[in-house]
PDB file of C-alpha atoms in Angstrom:
ATOM      1  CA  UNK A   1       8.419 -63.028  40.682  1.00  0.00           C
ATOM      2  CA  UNK A   2      10.415 -63.575  44.032  1.00  0.00           C
ATOM      3  CA  UNK A   3      13.464 -61.914  42.516  1.00  0.00           C
ATOM      4  CA  UNK A   4      10.966 -58.770  42.001  1.00  0.00           C
ATOM      5  CA  UNK A   5       9.926 -58.899  45.506  1.00  0.00           C
ATOM      6  CA  UNK A   6      13.267 -58.982  46.659  1.00  0.00           C
ATOM      7  CA  UNK A   7      14.212 -56.010  44.605  1.00  0.00           C
ATOM      8  CA  UNK A   8      11.554 -53.974  46.086  1.00  0.00           C
ATOM      9  CA  UNK A   9      12.388 -54.861  49.634  1.00  0.00           C
ATOM     10  CA  UNK A  10      15.982 -54.000  48.892  1.00  0.00           C
ATOM     11  CA  UNK A  11      15.222 -50.493  47.934  1.00  0.00           C
ATOM     12  CA  UNK A  12      16.125 -47.900  50.266  1.00  0.00           C
ATOM     13  CA  UNK A  13      13.025 -46.508  52.136  1.00  0.00           C
ATOM     14  CA  UNK A  14      13.731 -45.117  55.520  1.00  0.00           C
ATOM     15  CA  UNK A  15      16.705 -46.139  57.565  1.00  0.00           C
ATOM     16  CA  UNK A  16      15.335 -49.553  57.857  1.00  0.00           C
ATOM     17  CA  UNK A  17      15.737 -50.444  54.159  1.00  0.00           C
ATOM     18  CA  UNK A  18      12.097 -51.082  53.751  1.00  0.00           C
ATOM     19  CA  UNK A  19      10.100 -48.853  51.317  1.00  0.00           C
ATOM     20  CA  UNK A  20       7.105 -46.492  52.346  1.00  0.00           C
ATOM     21  CA  UNK A  21       3.829 -47.352  50.609  1.00  0.00           C
ATOM     22  CA  UNK A  22       0.693 -45.225  49.705  1.00  0.00           C
ATOM     23  CA  UNK A  23      -2.490 -46.794  48.190  1.00  0.00           C
ATOM     24  CA  UNK A  24      -6.244 -46.849  47.646  1.00  0.00           C
ATOM     25  CA  UNK A  25      -8.821 -49.306  47.874  1.00  0.00           C
ATOM     26  CA  UNK A  26     -12.454 -50.126  47.174  1.00  0.00           C
ATOM     27  CA  UNK A  27     -14.518 -52.757  49.144  1.00  0.00           C
ATOM     28  CA  UNK A  28     -17.680 -53.711  50.893  1.00  0.00           C
ATOM     29  CA  UNK A  29     -18.650 -53.550  54.491  1.00  0.00           C
ATOM     30  CA  UNK A  30     -20.873 -56.144  56.162  1.00  0.00           C
ATOM     31  CA  UNK A  31     -22.368 -54.408  59.496  1.00  0.00           C
ATOM     32  CA  UNK A  32     -23.581 -56.393  62.517  1.00  0.00           C
ATOM     33  CA  UNK A  33     -25.335 -54.486  65.195  1.00  0.00           C
ATOM     34  CA  UNK A  34     -24.596 -51.070  63.697  1.00  0.00           C
ATOM     35  CA  UNK A  35     -27.615 -48.715  64.482  1.00  0.00           C
ATOM     36  CA  UNK A  36     -29.260 -47.709  61.320  1.00  0.00           C
ATOM     37  CA  UNK A  37     -27.207 -49.634  59.080  1.00  0.00           C
ATOM     38  CA  UNK A  38     -28.657 -52.928  57.671  1.00  0.00           C
ATOM     39  CA  UNK A  39     -27.311 -53.514  54.271  1.00  0.00           C
ATOM     40  CA  UNK A  40     -23.856 -54.508  52.871  1.00  0.00           C
ATOM     41  CA  UNK A  41     -22.392 -51.025  52.089  1.00  0.00           C
ATOM     42  CA  UNK A  42     -19.651 -50.201  49.589  1.00  0.00           C
ATOM     43  CA  UNK A  43     -16.558 -48.247  50.745  1.00  0.00           C
ATOM     44  CA  UNK A  44     -13.530 -46.542  49.455  1.00  0.00           C
ATOM     45  CA  UNK A  45     -10.570 -45.323  51.210  1.00  0.00           C
ATOM     46  CA  UNK A  46      -6.855 -44.631  51.333  1.00  0.00           C
ATOM     47  CA  UNK A  47      -3.742 -45.412  53.371  1.00  0.00           C
ATOM     48  CA  UNK A  48       0.034 -44.655  53.912  1.00  0.00           C
ATOM     49  CA  UNK A  49       2.564 -47.251  55.468  1.00  0.00           C
ATOM     50  CA  UNK A  50       5.638 -46.062  56.871  1.00  0.00           C
ATOM     51  CA  UNK A  51       8.400 -48.836  57.920  1.00  0.00           C
ATOM     52  CA  UNK A  52       9.538 -49.171  61.258  1.00  0.00           C
ATOM     53  CA  UNK A  53      11.556 -52.136  60.658  1.00  0.00           C
ATOM     54  CA  UNK A  54      12.465 -54.227  57.748  1.00  0.00           C
ATOM     55  CA  UNK A  55       8.917 -55.999  57.800  1.00  0.00           C
ATOM     56  CA  UNK A  56       7.064 -53.977  60.223  1.00  0.00           C
ATOM     57  CA  UNK A  57       4.913 -50.790  59.412  1.00  0.00           C
ATOM     58  CA  UNK A  58       3.005 -48.088  61.058  1.00  0.00           C
ATOM     59  CA  UNK A  59      -0.200 -47.676  58.869  1.00  0.00           C
ATOM     60  CA  UNK A  60      -2.847 -44.935  58.757  1.00  0.00           C
ATOM     61  CA  UNK A  61      -5.588 -43.917  56.607  1.00  0.00           C
ATOM     62  CA  UNK A  62      -9.219 -42.995  55.901  1.00  0.00           C
ATOM     63  CA  UNK A  63     -12.501 -45.171  55.105  1.00  0.00           C
ATOM     64  CA  UNK A  64     -15.535 -43.511  53.555  1.00  0.00           C
ATOM     65  CA  UNK A  65     -18.951 -44.659  52.422  1.00  0.00           C
ATOM     66  CA  UNK A  66     -22.155 -42.668  51.225  1.00  0.00           C
ATOM     67  CA  UNK A  67     -24.816 -45.408  50.144  1.00  0.00           C
ATOM     68  CA  UNK A  68     -27.991 -46.916  51.523  1.00  0.00           C
ATOM     69  CA  UNK A  69     -28.902 -43.985  53.621  1.00  0.00           C
ATOM     70  CA  UNK A  70     -25.420 -44.262  55.607  1.00  0.00           C
ATOM     71  CA  UNK A  71     -22.830 -41.651  55.667  1.00  0.00           C
ATOM     72  CA  UNK A  72     -19.532 -43.144  57.005  1.00  0.00           C
ATOM     73  CA  UNK A  73     -16.431 -41.359  57.728  1.00  0.00           C
ATOM     74  CA  UNK A  74     -13.263 -43.074  59.509  1.00  0.00           C
ATOM     75  CA  UNK A  75      -9.703 -42.916  60.308  1.00  0.00           C
ATOM     76  CA  UNK A  76      -7.526 -45.798  61.280  1.00  0.00           C
ATOM     77  CA  UNK A  77      -3.858 -46.197  62.722  1.00  0.00           C
ATOM     78  CA  UNK A  78      -2.469 -49.724  62.718  1.00  0.00           C
ATOM     79  CA  UNK A  79       0.576 -51.591  63.462  1.00  0.00           C
ATOM     80  CA  UNK A  80       1.284 -54.054  60.660  1.00  0.00           C
ATOM     81  CA  UNK A  81       3.675 -57.122  60.068  1.00  0.00           C
ATOM     82  CA  UNK A  82       4.612 -58.460  56.620  1.00  0.00           C
ATOM     83  CA  UNK A  83       5.555 -61.908  56.006  1.00  0.00           C
ATOM     84  CA  UNK A  84       6.975 -62.990  52.658  1.00  0.00           C
ATOM     85  CA  UNK A  85       4.843 -65.931  51.299  1.00  0.00           C
ATOM     86  CA  UNK A  86       6.141 -67.292  47.909  1.00  0.00           C
ATOM     87  CA  UNK A  87       5.723 -64.511  45.497  1.00  0.00           C
ATOM     88  CA  UNK A  88       3.086 -62.519  47.915  1.00  0.00           C
ATOM     89  CA  UNK A  89       3.359 -60.684  50.836  1.00  0.00           C
ATOM     90  CA  UNK A  90       1.125 -61.865  53.658  1.00  0.00           C
ATOM     91  CA  UNK A  91       0.068 -59.279  56.580  1.00  0.00           C
ATOM     92  CA  UNK A  92      -1.517 -58.996  59.704  1.00  0.00           C
ATOM     93  CA  UNK A  93      -2.482 -55.906  61.633  1.00  0.00           C
ATOM     94  CA  UNK A  94      -3.907 -54.402  64.710  1.00  0.00           C
ATOM     95  CA  UNK A  95      -5.100 -50.989  65.516  1.00  0.00           C
ATOM     96  CA  UNK A  96      -7.481 -48.273  66.595  1.00  0.00           C
ATOM     97  CA  UNK A  97     -10.418 -46.675  64.791  1.00  0.00           C
ATOM     98  CA  UNK A  98     -12.462 -43.312  64.775  1.00  0.00           C
ATOM     99  CA  UNK A  99     -15.687 -43.200  63.093  1.00  0.00           C
ATOM    100  CA  UNK A 100     -18.096 -40.729  62.524  1.00  0.00           C
ATOM    101  CA  UNK A 101     -21.315 -41.938  60.869  1.00  0.00           C
ATOM    102  CA  UNK A 102     -25.076 -41.644  60.674  1.00  0.00           C
ATOM    103  CA  UNK A 103     -27.312 -44.396  59.712  1.00  0.00           C
ATOM    104  CA  UNK A 104     -30.719 -44.462  58.095  1.00  0.00           C
ATOM    105  CA  UNK A 105     -32.966 -42.272  60.534  1.00  0.00           C
ATOM    106  CA  UNK A 106     -30.087 -41.734  63.035  1.00  0.00           C
ATOM    107  CA  UNK A 107     -28.217 -38.792  64.310  1.00  0.00           C
ATOM    108  CA  UNK A 108     -24.562 -38.413  63.631  1.00  0.00           C
ATOM    109  CA  UNK A 109     -22.513 -40.489  66.022  1.00  0.00           C
ATOM    110  CA  UNK A 110     -18.596 -40.497  66.885  1.00  0.00           C
ATOM    111  CA  UNK A 111     -17.065 -43.673  68.111  1.00  0.00           C
ATOM    112  CA  UNK A 112     -13.762 -44.986  68.935  1.00  0.00           C
ATOM    113  CA  UNK A 113     -12.868 -48.575  68.460  1.00  0.00           C
ATOM    114  CA  UNK A 114     -10.406 -51.184  67.541  1.00  0.00           C
ATOM    115  CA  UNK A 115      -9.686 -53.487  64.779  1.00  0.00           C
ATOM    116  CA  UNK A 116      -7.661 -56.723  63.506  1.00  0.00           C
ATOM    117  CA  UNK A 117      -6.999 -57.772  59.893  1.00  0.00           C
ATOM    118  CA  UNK A 118      -5.061 -59.441  57.508  1.00  0.00           C
ATOM    119  CA  UNK A 119      -4.252 -59.848  53.763  1.00  0.00           C
ATOM    120  CA  UNK A 120      -2.010 -60.262  50.979  1.00  0.00           C
ATOM    121  CA  UNK A 121      -0.126 -58.311  48.359  1.00  0.00           C
ATOM    122  CA  UNK A 122       0.804 -59.430  44.947  1.00  0.00           C
ATOM    123  CA  UNK A 123       3.246 -57.679  42.512  1.00  0.00           C
ATOM    124  CA  UNK A 124       1.664 -56.273  39.452  1.00  0.00           C
ATOM    125  CA  UNK A 125       4.748 -54.660  37.983  1.00  0.00           C
ATOM    126  CA  UNK A 126       7.234 -51.948  38.797  1.00  0.00           C
ATOM    127  CA  UNK A 127       6.723 -50.876  42.382  1.00  0.00           C
ATOM    128  CA  UNK A 128       2.740 -51.442  42.191  1.00  0.00           C
ATOM    129  CA  UNK A 129       1.117 -54.220  44.240  1.00  0.00           C
ATOM    130  CA  UNK A 130      -2.518 -55.465  44.203  1.00  0.00           C
ATOM    131  CA  UNK A 131      -3.621 -55.727  47.965  1.00  0.00           C
ATOM    132  CA  UNK A 132      -6.371 -57.611  49.352  1.00  0.00           C
ATOM    133  CA  UNK A 133      -7.802 -56.961  52.970  1.00  0.00           C
ATOM    134  CA  UNK A 134     -10.238 -58.521  55.277  1.00  0.00           C
ATOM    135  CA  UNK A 135     -10.477 -56.365  58.520  1.00  0.00           C
ATOM    136  CA  UNK A 136     -12.951 -56.763  61.626  1.00  0.00           C
ATOM    137  CA  UNK A 137     -13.924 -53.488  63.317  1.00  0.00           C
ATOM    138  CA  UNK A 138     -15.530 -52.808  66.679  1.00  0.00           C
ATOM    139  CA  UNK A 139     -17.388 -49.933  67.245  1.00  0.00           C
ATOM    140  CA  UNK A 140     -20.099 -48.937  66.209  1.00  0.00           C
ATOM    141  CA  UNK A 141     -21.347 -52.448  66.437  1.00  0.00           C
ATOM    142  CA  UNK A 142     -19.157 -54.800  64.591  1.00  0.00           C
ATOM    143  CA  UNK A 143     -18.302 -54.736  60.955  1.00  0.00           C
ATOM    144  CA  UNK A 144     -16.376 -56.843  58.608  1.00  0.00           C
ATOM    145  CA  UNK A 145     -14.838 -55.338  55.365  1.00  0.00           C
ATOM    146  CA  UNK A 146     -13.247 -56.573  52.373  1.00  0.00           C
ATOM    147  CA  UNK A 147     -11.242 -54.391  50.366  1.00  0.00           C
ATOM    148  CA  UNK A 148      -9.190 -54.623  47.105  1.00  0.00           C
ATOM    149  CA  UNK A 149      -6.848 -51.850  46.078  1.00  0.00           C
ATOM    150  CA  UNK A 150      -3.446 -50.871  44.634  1.00  0.00           C
ATOM    151  CA  UNK A 151      -0.222 -49.911  46.661  1.00  0.00           C
ATOM    152  CA  UNK A 152       2.797 -48.004  45.316  1.00  0.00           C
ATOM    153  CA  UNK A 153       6.090 -48.737  47.042  1.00  0.00           C
ATOM    154  CA  UNK A 154       8.700 -45.984  47.095  1.00  0.00           C
TER     155      UNK A 154
END
């Protein structure tokens, strides 16, 4: 499995030698002090990661939810660092968020905030990895989300 990891990182992506990545995810958001949002809320999203160095990425994407009377649309931009860990890739990231949401009985609100997160990726086969993330968001209120998804390295 570690040979597979080395093979993926040996592919030529940008001039850094690291591959670009695109992915989709599903998960749950646990809100805290988010007006009009009291329940654990399912979410889905997508992301694109562009290499800045051999193990450093600029990452951007969107997060969406329409459940329990909540409409949530968000965009994020992160700076991510990857660390090989046995046969997996561990990651940590920091970034900024823009969120447009309306909670149950609330007007639509736009908020800017930040996030910190981390996770792991594991090779499934070929250039496809399974990715697990946990991310703490600020504004509106605070929320913690857990997501599981697929990432394609190219």
